mmCIF file of C-alpha atoms and ligand atoms in Angstrom:
data_model
loop_
_atom_site.group_PDB
_atom_site.id
_atom_site.type_symbol
_atom_site.label_atom_id
_atom_site.label_comp_id
_atom_site.label_asym_id
_atom_site.label_seq_id
_atom_site.Cartn_x
_atom_site.Cartn_y
_atom_site.Cartn_z
ATOM 1 C CA UNK A 1 -84.232 -12.686 -75.035
ATOM 2 C CA UNK A 2 -81.278 -12.730 -77.345
ATOM 3 C CA UNK A 3 -78.541 -10.365 -78.393
ATOM 4 C CA UNK A 4 -75.900 -10.257 -81.110
ATOM 5 C CA UNK A 5 -72.632 -8.388 -80.579
ATOM 6 C CA UNK A 6 -69.528 -7.731 -82.611
ATOM 7 C CA UNK A 7 -66.015 -7.152 -81.310
ATOM 8 C CA UNK A 8 -62.684 -6.853 -83.082
ATOM 9 C CA UNK A 9 -59.304 -8.186 -81.959
ATOM 10 C CA UNK A 10 -56.709 -5.808 -80.648
ATOM 11 C CA UNK A 11 -52.953 -5.936 -81.066
ATOM 12 C CA UNK A 12 -50.846 -5.038 -78.032
ATOM 13 C CA UNK A 13 -47.987 -2.641 -78.730
ATOM 14 C CA UNK A 14 -46.892 -2.764 -75.082
ATOM 15 C CA UNK A 15 -47.361 -6.398 -74.138
ATOM 16 C CA UNK A 16 -49.176 -8.051 -71.284
ATOM 17 C CA UNK A 17 -47.377 -11.215 -70.121
ATOM 18 C CA UNK A 18 -47.864 -12.397 -66.539
ATOM 19 C CA UNK A 19 -50.646 -12.359 -63.951
ATOM 20 C CA UNK A 20 -50.599 -10.933 -60.418
ATOM 21 C CA UNK A 21 -53.617 -13.068 -59.487
ATOM 22 C CA UNK A 22 -54.576 -16.104 -61.581
ATOM 23 C CA UNK A 23 -57.952 -16.685 -59.917
ATOM 24 C CA UNK A 24 -59.231 -13.187 -60.694
ATOM 25 C CA UNK A 25 -57.105 -13.041 -63.853
ATOM 26 C CA UNK A 26 -55.384 -9.804 -62.840
ATOM 27 C CA UNK A 27 -52.472 -8.686 -65.037
ATOM 28 C CA UNK A 28 -49.034 -8.164 -63.482
ATOM 29 C CA UNK A 29 -48.272 -5.427 -66.023
ATOM 30 C CA UNK A 30 -50.267 -2.810 -67.885
ATOM 31 C CA UNK A 31 -50.505 -2.904 -71.680
ATOM 32 C CA UNK A 32 -51.354 -0.658 -74.616
ATOM 33 C CA UNK A 33 -53.098 -1.797 -77.784
ATOM 34 C CA UNK A 34 -54.794 -0.852 -81.020
ATOM 35 C CA UNK A 35 -58.218 -2.280 -81.892
ATOM 36 C CA UNK A 36 -58.583 -3.512 -85.470
ATOM 37 C CA UNK A 37 -61.438 -2.855 -87.898
ATOM 38 C CA UNK A 38 -61.677 -5.605 -90.504
ATOM 39 C CA UNK A 39 -61.265 -8.746 -88.387
ATOM 40 C CA UNK A 40 -64.222 -9.575 -86.192
ATOM 41 C CA UNK A 41 -66.004 -11.985 -83.901
ATOM 42 C CA UNK A 42 -69.805 -12.038 -83.928
ATOM 43 C CA UNK A 43 -71.456 -13.691 -80.980
ATOM 44 C CA UNK A 44 -75.128 -14.381 -80.434
ATOM 45 C CA UNK A 45 -76.453 -15.212 -76.968
ATOM 46 C CA UNK A 46 -79.962 -16.579 -76.644
ATOM 47 C CA UNK A 47 -81.523 -17.338 -73.268
ATOM 48 C CA UNK A 48 -83.548 -20.548 -73.119
ATOM 49 C CA UNK A 49 -85.264 -21.649 -69.868
ATOM 50 C CA UNK A 50 -85.376 -25.227 -71.263
ATOM 51 C CA UNK A 51 -81.547 -25.554 -71.226
ATOM 52 C CA UNK A 52 -79.891 -27.279 -68.264
ATOM 53 C CA UNK A 53 -76.390 -26.066 -69.198
ATOM 54 C CA UNK A 54 -74.964 -23.437 -71.541
ATOM 55 C CA UNK A 55 -74.434 -24.551 -75.139
ATOM 56 C CA UNK A 56 -71.732 -23.231 -77.461
ATOM 57 C CA UNK A 57 -70.879 -23.483 -81.138
ATOM 58 C CA UNK A 58 -67.688 -21.928 -82.494
ATOM 59 C CA UNK A 59 -67.474 -21.268 -86.235
ATOM 60 C CA UNK A 60 -70.322 -23.745 -86.712
ATOM 61 C CA UNK A 61 -68.769 -26.662 -84.755
ATOM 62 C CA UNK A 62 -69.776 -27.896 -81.310
ATOM 63 C CA UNK A 63 -67.272 -26.473 -78.819
ATOM 64 C CA UNK A 64 -64.931 -28.530 -76.612
ATOM 65 C CA UNK A 65 -65.753 -28.809 -72.914
ATOM 66 C CA UNK A 66 -62.824 -26.542 -71.972
ATOM 67 C CA UNK A 67 -64.212 -23.822 -74.272
ATOM 68 C CA UNK A 68 -67.749 -24.227 -72.897
ATOM 69 C CA UNK A 69 -66.424 -23.910 -69.329
ATOM 70 C CA UNK A 70 -64.729 -20.573 -70.102
ATOM 71 C CA UNK A 71 -67.886 -19.215 -71.718
ATOM 72 C CA UNK A 72 -70.083 -20.473 -68.867
ATOM 73 C CA UNK A 73 -67.820 -18.801 -66.304
ATOM 74 C CA UNK A 74 -68.430 -15.405 -67.929
ATOM 75 C CA UNK A 75 -72.182 -16.026 -68.325
ATOM 76 C CA UNK A 76 -72.324 -17.082 -64.669
ATOM 77 C CA UNK A 77 -70.969 -13.671 -63.626
ATOM 78 C CA UNK A 78 -73.677 -11.996 -65.726
ATOM 79 C CA UNK A 79 -76.360 -14.283 -64.251
ATOM 80 C CA UNK A 80 -75.256 -13.275 -60.758
ATOM 81 C CA UNK A 81 -75.542 -9.592 -61.686
ATOM 82 C CA UNK A 82 -78.938 -10.109 -63.365
ATOM 83 C CA UNK A 83 -80.303 -12.418 -60.666
ATOM 84 C CA UNK A 84 -81.086 -15.010 -63.354
ATOM 85 C CA UNK A 85 -80.698 -18.789 -63.440
ATOM 86 C CA UNK A 86 -81.512 -19.197 -67.140
ATOM 87 C CA UNK A 87 -78.878 -20.834 -69.351
ATOM 88 C CA UNK A 88 -77.914 -19.686 -72.810
ATOM 89 C CA UNK A 89 -77.222 -20.941 -76.306
ATOM 90 C CA UNK A 90 -74.133 -19.164 -77.648
ATOM 91 C CA UNK A 91 -73.033 -19.082 -81.283
ATOM 92 C CA UNK A 92 -69.758 -17.399 -82.084
ATOM 93 C CA UNK A 93 -68.019 -16.958 -85.425
ATOM 94 C CA UNK A 94 -64.739 -15.351 -86.461
ATOM 95 C CA UNK A 95 -63.836 -14.131 -89.924
ATOM 96 C CA UNK A 96 -60.179 -15.122 -89.221
ATOM 97 C CA UNK A 97 -58.365 -18.274 -87.938
ATOM 98 C CA UNK A 98 -59.046 -19.043 -84.249
ATOM 99 C CA UNK A 99 -56.245 -19.437 -81.662
ATOM 100 C CA UNK A 100 -53.277 -18.919 -83.956
ATOM 101 C CA UNK A 101 -52.005 -15.770 -82.283
ATOM 102 C CA UNK A 102 -54.604 -13.451 -83.817
ATOM 103 C CA UNK A 103 -56.166 -12.582 -80.469
ATOM 104 C CA UNK A 104 -59.415 -14.474 -81.009
ATOM 105 C CA UNK A 105 -59.835 -14.681 -77.230
ATOM 106 C CA UNK A 106 -59.789 -10.869 -77.060
ATOM 107 C CA UNK A 107 -62.565 -10.309 -79.596
ATOM 108 C CA UNK A 108 -64.366 -13.483 -78.497
ATOM 109 C CA UNK A 109 -64.733 -12.605 -74.816
ATOM 110 C CA UNK A 110 -65.396 -8.916 -75.538
ATOM 111 C CA UNK A 111 -68.240 -9.907 -77.900
ATOM 112 C CA UNK A 112 -69.537 -12.422 -75.355
ATOM 113 C CA UNK A 113 -69.534 -9.845 -72.535
ATOM 114 C CA UNK A 114 -71.530 -7.389 -74.662
ATOM 115 C CA UNK A 115 -73.955 -9.937 -76.174
ATOM 116 C CA UNK A 116 -74.412 -11.688 -72.814
ATOM 117 C CA UNK A 117 -75.113 -8.498 -70.903
ATOM 118 C CA UNK A 118 -77.629 -7.521 -73.627
ATOM 119 C CA UNK A 119 -79.365 -10.894 -73.463
ATOM 120 C CA UNK A 120 -79.588 -10.799 -69.659
ATOM 121 C CA UNK A 121 -80.984 -7.269 -69.846
ATOM 122 C CA UNK A 122 -78.044 -5.630 -68.069
ATOM 123 C CA UNK A 123 -77.171 -2.095 -69.137
ATOM 124 C CA UNK A 124 -73.529 -2.149 -68.078
ATOM 125 C CA UNK A 125 -71.169 0.792 -68.679
ATOM 126 C CA UNK A 126 -68.074 0.072 -70.835
ATOM 127 C CA UNK A 127 -65.737 0.071 -67.815
ATOM 128 C CA UNK A 128 -67.809 -2.695 -66.210
ATOM 129 C CA UNK A 129 -67.918 -4.686 -69.460
ATOM 130 C CA UNK A 130 -64.138 -4.322 -69.649
ATOM 131 C CA UNK A 131 -63.765 -5.700 -66.112
ATOM 132 C CA UNK A 132 -66.079 -8.632 -66.875
ATOM 133 C CA UNK A 133 -64.246 -9.439 -70.134
ATOM 134 C CA UNK A 134 -60.881 -9.156 -68.310
ATOM 135 C CA UNK A 135 -61.845 -11.906 -65.879
ATOM 136 C CA UNK A 136 -62.009 -14.283 -68.876
ATOM 137 C CA UNK A 137 -59.107 -12.934 -70.921
ATOM 138 C CA UNK A 138 -56.824 -10.026 -70.066
ATOM 139 C CA UNK A 139 -56.602 -8.833 -73.653
ATOM 140 C CA UNK A 140 -60.415 -8.956 -74.037
ATOM 141 C CA UNK A 141 -60.708 -6.034 -71.602
ATOM 142 C CA UNK A 142 -59.050 -3.874 -74.280
ATOM 143 C CA UNK A 143 -61.368 -4.906 -77.171
ATOM 144 C CA UNK A 144 -64.317 -3.269 -75.403
ATOM 145 C CA UNK A 145 -62.844 0.021 -76.669
ATOM 146 C CA UNK A 146 -61.783 1.199 -80.132
ATOM 147 C CA UNK A 147 -58.643 2.955 -81.370
ATOM 148 C CA UNK A 148 -55.728 3.173 -78.931
ATOM 149 C CA UNK A 149 -56.452 1.575 -75.568
ATOM 150 C CA UNK A 150 -54.515 1.338 -72.319
ATOM 151 C CA UNK A 151 -55.023 -1.454 -69.822
ATOM 152 C CA UNK A 152 -54.177 -0.718 -66.206
ATOM 153 C CA UNK A 153 -52.544 -3.490 -64.161
ATOM 154 C CA UNK A 154 -54.178 -1.974 -61.067
ATOM 155 C CA UNK A 155 -53.072 -2.741 -57.529
ATOM 156 C CA UNK A 156 -56.305 -3.542 -55.642
ATOM 157 C CA UNK A 157 -56.637 -7.131 -54.403
ATOM 158 C CA UNK A 158 -60.179 -7.422 -55.765
ATOM 159 C CA UNK A 159 -59.081 -6.143 -59.200
ATOM 160 C CA UNK A 160 -61.643 -3.363 -59.473
ATOM 161 C CA UNK A 161 -58.905 -1.105 -60.855
ATOM 162 C CA UNK A 162 -57.673 -3.621 -63.476
ATOM 163 C CA UNK A 163 -59.519 -2.423 -66.534
ATOM 164 C CA UNK A 164 -58.931 -0.846 -69.880
ATOM 165 C CA UNK A 165 -59.664 2.732 -70.894
ATOM 166 C CA UNK A 166 -59.649 4.484 -74.267
ATOM 167 C CA UNK A 167 -56.561 6.583 -74.922
ATOM 168 C CA UNK A 168 -57.080 8.003 -78.424
ATOM 169 C CA UNK A 169 -59.776 7.537 -81.069
ATOM 170 C CA UNK A 170 -59.026 5.505 -84.204
ATOM 171 C CA UNK A 171 -59.869 8.552 -86.333
ATOM 172 C CA UNK A 172 -57.422 10.765 -84.412
ATOM 173 C CA UNK A 173 -54.409 8.824 -85.739
ATOM 174 C CA UNK A 174 -55.397 6.499 -88.595
ATOM 175 C CA UNK A 175 -52.711 3.840 -88.733
ATOM 176 C CA UNK A 176 -52.851 0.617 -90.754
ATOM 177 C CA UNK A 177 -52.070 -2.897 -89.529
ATOM 178 C CA UNK A 178 -50.929 -5.769 -91.740
ATOM 179 C CA UNK A 179 -50.955 -9.328 -90.490
ATOM 180 C CA UNK A 180 -48.543 -11.758 -92.090
ATOM 181 C CA UNK A 181 -49.888 -15.280 -91.543
ATOM 182 C CA UNK A 182 -47.050 -17.781 -91.337
ATOM 183 C CA UNK A 183 -49.068 -20.739 -90.003
ATOM 184 C CA UNK A 184 -52.763 -21.477 -89.412
ATOM 185 C CA UNK A 185 -52.152 -24.261 -86.882
ATOM 186 C CA UNK A 186 -53.435 -23.698 -83.341
ATOM 187 C CA UNK A 187 -50.600 -22.717 -81.026
ATOM 188 C CA UNK A 188 -49.255 -25.391 -78.684
ATOM 189 C CA UNK A 189 -49.036 -23.330 -75.488
ATOM 190 C CA UNK A 190 -51.882 -20.873 -74.855
ATOM 191 C CA UNK A 191 -51.201 -17.522 -73.264
ATOM 192 C CA UNK A 192 -52.469 -18.394 -69.754
ATOM 193 C CA UNK A 193 -50.298 -21.531 -69.493
ATOM 194 C CA UNK A 194 -47.397 -19.692 -71.094
ATOM 195 C CA UNK A 195 -47.611 -16.796 -68.618
ATOM 196 C CA UNK A 196 -47.840 -19.072 -65.578
ATOM 197 C CA UNK A 197 -44.917 -21.154 -66.754
ATOM 198 C CA UNK A 198 -42.856 -18.025 -67.462
ATOM 199 C CA UNK A 199 -43.582 -16.456 -64.059
ATOM 200 C CA UNK A 200 -42.625 -19.691 -62.307
ATOM 201 C CA UNK A 201 -39.424 -20.465 -64.172
ATOM 202 C CA UNK A 202 -37.870 -17.415 -65.843
ATOM 203 C CA UNK A 203 -35.049 -15.683 -63.946
ATOM 204 C CA UNK A 204 -35.948 -12.489 -65.830
ATOM 205 C CA UNK A 205 -39.609 -12.264 -64.809
ATOM 206 C CA UNK A 206 -39.177 -9.686 -62.003
ATOM 207 C CA UNK A 207 -37.156 -7.417 -64.277
ATOM 208 C CA UNK A 208 -39.931 -7.596 -66.888
ATOM 209 C CA UNK A 209 -42.585 -6.568 -64.363
ATOM 210 C CA UNK A 210 -40.402 -3.809 -62.877
ATOM 211 C CA UNK A 211 -39.671 -2.327 -66.322
ATOM 212 C CA UNK A 212 -43.279 -2.156 -67.455
ATOM 213 C CA UNK A 213 -44.377 1.314 -66.170
ATOM 214 C CA UNK A 214 -41.544 3.019 -68.095
ATOM 215 C CA UNK A 215 -42.536 1.242 -71.313
ATOM 216 C CA UNK A 216 -46.184 2.202 -70.876
ATOM 217 C CA UNK A 217 -45.294 5.817 -70.230
ATOM 218 C CA UNK A 218 -43.127 5.925 -73.377
ATOM 219 C CA UNK A 219 -45.859 4.366 -75.527
ATOM 220 C CA UNK A 220 -48.613 6.576 -74.072
ATOM 221 C CA UNK A 221 -46.561 9.719 -74.800
ATOM 222 C CA UNK A 222 -45.799 8.524 -78.343
ATOM 223 C CA UNK A 223 -49.496 7.882 -79.038
ATOM 224 C CA UNK A 224 -50.677 11.197 -77.611
ATOM 225 C CA UNK A 225 -47.979 13.041 -79.622
ATOM 226 C CA UNK A 226 -48.720 10.922 -82.766
ATOM 227 C CA UNK A 227 -44.968 10.237 -82.863
ATOM 228 C CA UNK A 228 -44.667 7.201 -85.162
ATOM 229 C CA UNK A 229 -40.891 6.743 -84.792
ATOM 230 C CA UNK A 230 -41.091 6.766 -80.993
ATOM 231 C CA UNK A 231 -44.004 4.301 -81.037
ATOM 232 C CA UNK A 232 -42.026 2.032 -83.380
ATOM 233 C CA UNK A 233 -39.060 1.917 -80.994
ATOM 234 C CA UNK A 234 -41.069 1.158 -77.844
ATOM 235 C CA UNK A 235 -43.393 -1.354 -79.564
ATOM 236 C CA UNK A 236 -40.610 -3.451 -81.085
ATOM 237 C CA UNK A 237 -38.735 -3.330 -77.769
ATOM 238 C CA UNK A 238 -41.775 -4.539 -75.810
ATOM 239 C CA UNK A 239 -42.415 -7.351 -78.320
ATOM 240 C CA UNK A 240 -38.808 -8.563 -78.331
ATOM 241 C CA UNK A 241 -38.613 -8.387 -74.531
ATOM 242 C CA UNK A 242 -41.830 -10.384 -74.142
ATOM 243 C CA UNK A 243 -40.508 -13.101 -76.437
ATOM 244 C CA UNK A 244 -37.082 -12.991 -74.786
ATOM 245 C CA UNK A 245 -38.880 -13.491 -71.466
ATOM 246 C CA UNK A 246 -41.027 -16.384 -72.740
ATOM 247 C CA UNK A 247 -37.998 -18.066 -74.292
ATOM 248 C CA UNK A 248 -36.098 -17.682 -70.998
ATOM 249 C CA UNK A 249 -38.668 -19.864 -69.173
ATOM 250 C CA UNK A 250 -37.594 -23.416 -68.420
ATOM 251 C CA UNK A 251 -38.197 -25.114 -70.803
ATOM 252 C CA UNK A 252 -38.297 -22.014 -72.987
ATOM 253 C CA UNK A 253 -41.356 -21.109 -75.062
ATOM 254 C CA UNK A 254 -40.703 -20.486 -78.734
ATOM 255 C CA UNK A 255 -43.738 -19.069 -80.526
ATOM 256 C CA UNK A 256 -41.968 -18.140 -83.767
ATOM 257 C CA UNK A 257 -41.213 -20.144 -86.886
ATOM 258 C CA UNK A 258 -38.622 -19.386 -89.544
ATOM 259 C CA UNK A 259 -40.958 -17.167 -91.537
ATOM 260 C CA UNK A 260 -41.683 -15.097 -88.415
ATOM 261 C CA UNK A 261 -37.990 -14.244 -88.091
ATOM 262 C CA UNK A 262 -37.619 -13.516 -91.819
ATOM 263 C CA UNK A 263 -40.580 -11.140 -91.625
ATOM 264 C CA UNK A 264 -39.035 -9.260 -88.672
ATOM 265 C CA UNK A 265 -35.822 -8.721 -90.664
ATOM 266 C CA UNK A 266 -37.889 -7.570 -93.645
ATOM 267 C CA UNK A 267 -39.749 -4.973 -91.562
ATOM 268 C CA UNK A 268 -36.489 -3.676 -90.071
ATOM 269 C CA UNK A 269 -34.991 -3.388 -93.583
ATOM 270 C CA UNK A 270 -38.051 -1.497 -94.823
ATOM 271 C CA UNK A 271 -37.814 0.958 -91.928
ATOM 272 C CA UNK A 272 -34.083 1.464 -92.466
ATOM 273 C CA UNK A 273 -34.995 2.349 -96.055
ATOM 274 C CA UNK A 274 -37.411 5.042 -94.860
ATOM 275 C CA UNK A 275 -40.750 3.153 -94.917
ATOM 276 C CA UNK A 276 -42.749 4.026 -91.767
ATOM 277 C CA UNK A 277 -43.538 0.573 -90.334
ATOM 278 C CA UNK A 278 -42.768 -1.552 -87.274
ATOM 279 C CA UNK A 279 -43.526 -5.091 -86.125
ATOM 280 C CA UNK A 280 -45.083 -6.836 -83.166
ATOM 281 C CA UNK A 281 -45.744 -10.539 -82.475
ATOM 282 C CA UNK A 282 -48.096 -12.113 -79.904
ATOM 283 C CA UNK A 283 -48.135 -15.664 -78.494
ATOM 284 C CA UNK A 284 -48.038 -17.247 -81.936
ATOM 285 C CA UNK A 285 -46.072 -17.105 -85.196
ATOM 286 C CA UNK A 286 -47.983 -14.327 -87.017
ATOM 287 C CA UNK A 287 -46.261 -10.994 -87.588
ATOM 288 C CA UNK A 288 -48.325 -7.853 -87.202
ATOM 289 C CA UNK A 289 -46.939 -4.765 -88.902
ATOM 290 C CA UNK A 290 -48.160 -1.289 -88.032
ATOM 291 C CA UNK A 291 -47.598 1.350 -90.691
ATOM 292 C CA UNK A 292 -48.703 4.760 -91.871
ATOM 293 C CA UNK A 293 -51.551 4.363 -94.411
ATOM 294 C CA UNK A 294 -49.379 5.703 -97.256
ATOM 295 C CA UNK A 295 -46.967 2.769 -96.809
ATOM 296 C CA UNK A 296 -49.592 -0.006 -96.697
ATOM 297 C CA UNK A 297 -49.286 -1.153 -100.325
ATOM 298 C CA UNK A 298 -45.492 -1.293 -100.286
ATOM 299 C CA UNK A 299 -45.311 -3.089 -96.921
ATOM 300 C CA UNK A 300 -47.998 -5.634 -97.901
ATOM 301 C CA UNK A 301 -46.288 -6.413 -101.221
ATOM 302 C CA UNK A 302 -42.912 -6.848 -99.498
ATOM 303 C CA UNK A 303 -44.353 -9.111 -96.768
ATOM 304 C CA UNK A 304 -46.000 -11.321 -99.424
ATOM 305 C CA UNK A 305 -42.534 -11.986 -100.862
ATOM 306 C CA UNK A 306 -41.181 -13.323 -97.542
ATOM 307 C CA UNK A 307 -40.657 -17.116 -97.843
ATOM 308 C CA UNK A 308 -43.208 -18.901 -95.628
ATOM 309 C CA UNK A 309 -45.720 -16.042 -95.464
ATOM 310 C CA UNK A 310 -48.954 -17.634 -96.682
ATOM 311 C CA UNK A 311 -51.280 -14.658 -96.518
ATOM 312 C CA UNK A 312 -51.234 -10.968 -95.612
ATOM 313 C CA UNK A 313 -54.365 -9.497 -94.056
ATOM 314 C CA UNK A 314 -54.976 -5.783 -93.832
ATOM 315 C CA UNK A 315 -56.901 -3.603 -91.423
ATOM 316 C CA UNK A 316 -57.342 -0.051 -90.304
ATOM 317 C CA UNK A 317 -58.006 0.798 -86.656
ATOM 318 C CA UNK A 318 -61.585 0.278 -85.581
ATOM 319 C CA UNK A 319 -64.255 0.648 -82.952
ATOM 320 C CA UNK A 320 -64.887 -1.133 -79.695
ATOM 321 C CA UNK A 321 -67.297 -4.002 -78.997
ATOM 322 C CA UNK A 322 -70.946 -3.227 -79.558
ATOM 323 C CA UNK A 323 -74.408 -4.671 -79.702
ATOM 324 C CA UNK A 324 -75.654 -5.068 -83.282
ATOM 325 C CA UNK A 325 -79.060 -6.644 -82.577
ATOM 326 C CA UNK A 326 -81.101 -7.463 -79.506
ATOM 327 C CA UNK A 327 -84.383 -8.914 -78.263
ATOM 328 C CA UNK A 328 -86.687 -10.174 -81.019
ATOM 329 C CA UNK A 329 -84.577 -9.431 -84.089
ATOM 330 C CA UNK A 330 -84.168 -12.646 -86.144
ATOM 331 C CA UNK A 331 -80.406 -12.159 -86.415
ATOM 332 C CA UNK A 332 -78.103 -15.147 -86.976
ATOM 333 C CA UNK A 333 -74.336 -15.310 -86.726
ATOM 334 C CA UNK A 334 -72.695 -15.658 -90.096
ATOM 335 C CA UNK A 335 -69.027 -15.596 -91.000
HETATM 336 O O1 PMV B 401 -55.314 -12.115 -72.474
HETATM 337 P P1 PMV B 401 -54.733 -13.227 -73.219
HETATM 338 O O2 PMV B 401 -54.841 -14.496 -72.485
HETATM 339 O O3 PMV B 401 -55.299 -13.295 -74.632
HETATM 340 O O4 PMV B 401 -53.160 -12.931 -73.385
HETATM 341 C C1 PMV B 401 -52.618 -11.979 -74.264
HETATM 342 C C2 PMV B 401 -51.151 -12.133 -74.408
HETATM 343 C C3 PMV B 401 -50.500 -11.434 -75.589
HETATM 344 O O5 PMV B 401 -51.350 -11.424 -76.712
HETATM 345 C C4 PMV B 401 -49.244 -12.185 -75.989
HETATM 346 C C5 PMV B 401 -50.081 -10.010 -75.237
HETATM 347 C C6 PMV B 401 -51.166 -8.989 -75.207
HETATM 348 O O6 PMV B 401 -51.009 -8.027 -74.425
HETATM 349 O O7 PMV B 401 -52.167 -9.104 -75.929
#
């Protein structure tokens, strides 16, 4: 049995930062995101009764033990559901740089949840796939769905209510997303370590958690009303507050480089001049800019002029994770 799945990264407009339960990986705050179209992870899971442990290659290289452990933990949950003890060979490839703040864990674990459940013969509904992906990476729960997606923090101890749900289809409000790459180095502090450190040491953490429902409500209303200006205001506010929070940890976490800051000023200047665009930044130095499709060319050209921006990638909003081949199809992962 094998299955091949594709998932795309998502970009949070209302940010998730902080966990209410680290063991179950339950978020302390809800979040709201857009799923991209042109960046992807393709993951192939092949069951092999001859294997004694799971095997993993990432972009053609043998994975590190830490990466294998995270993949095995998700496969183990699927094996429990399927009543199977068979291990798997997993090949995963991204068409974008891994672990540089482009949400490769989101598309990676969403693709793994879908390919793995296909390979183990489980027909799981999207909400269940979202819950399974969430246990590996909070943001991965959102990449199960396309378009605009909301992730509930939930309040149940067992986390059954901590899952994502679709809010609005990509086709209902076709926005564009530009990604200004300012560095392709892997980030020094991953999101899980960064969140734990922030929750333990920032004096502002409780205020961040308490303020989250209001931000989500504002973003949800803006999306449902297709109100670009309102979405711009709440998205930039959530991004700047998340980074203010991370930098208020002790020692503070600084994910930006000089080019990141220059790009933020550039986006603000464009918007002041009437171009419909706004920025957001995740746990890395890349700047994501959301704009109306008519502004894409102008925004991309302006971002390319920012000193230190090495590349600008472009995407529309896309679909959720899905199976693209299963069972006996001779499909291989290729980037
Ligand atoms: O779920 P993780 O571990 O990929 O953490 C995601 C954290 C941010 O990207 C910074 C914010 C978000 O909501 O995606």
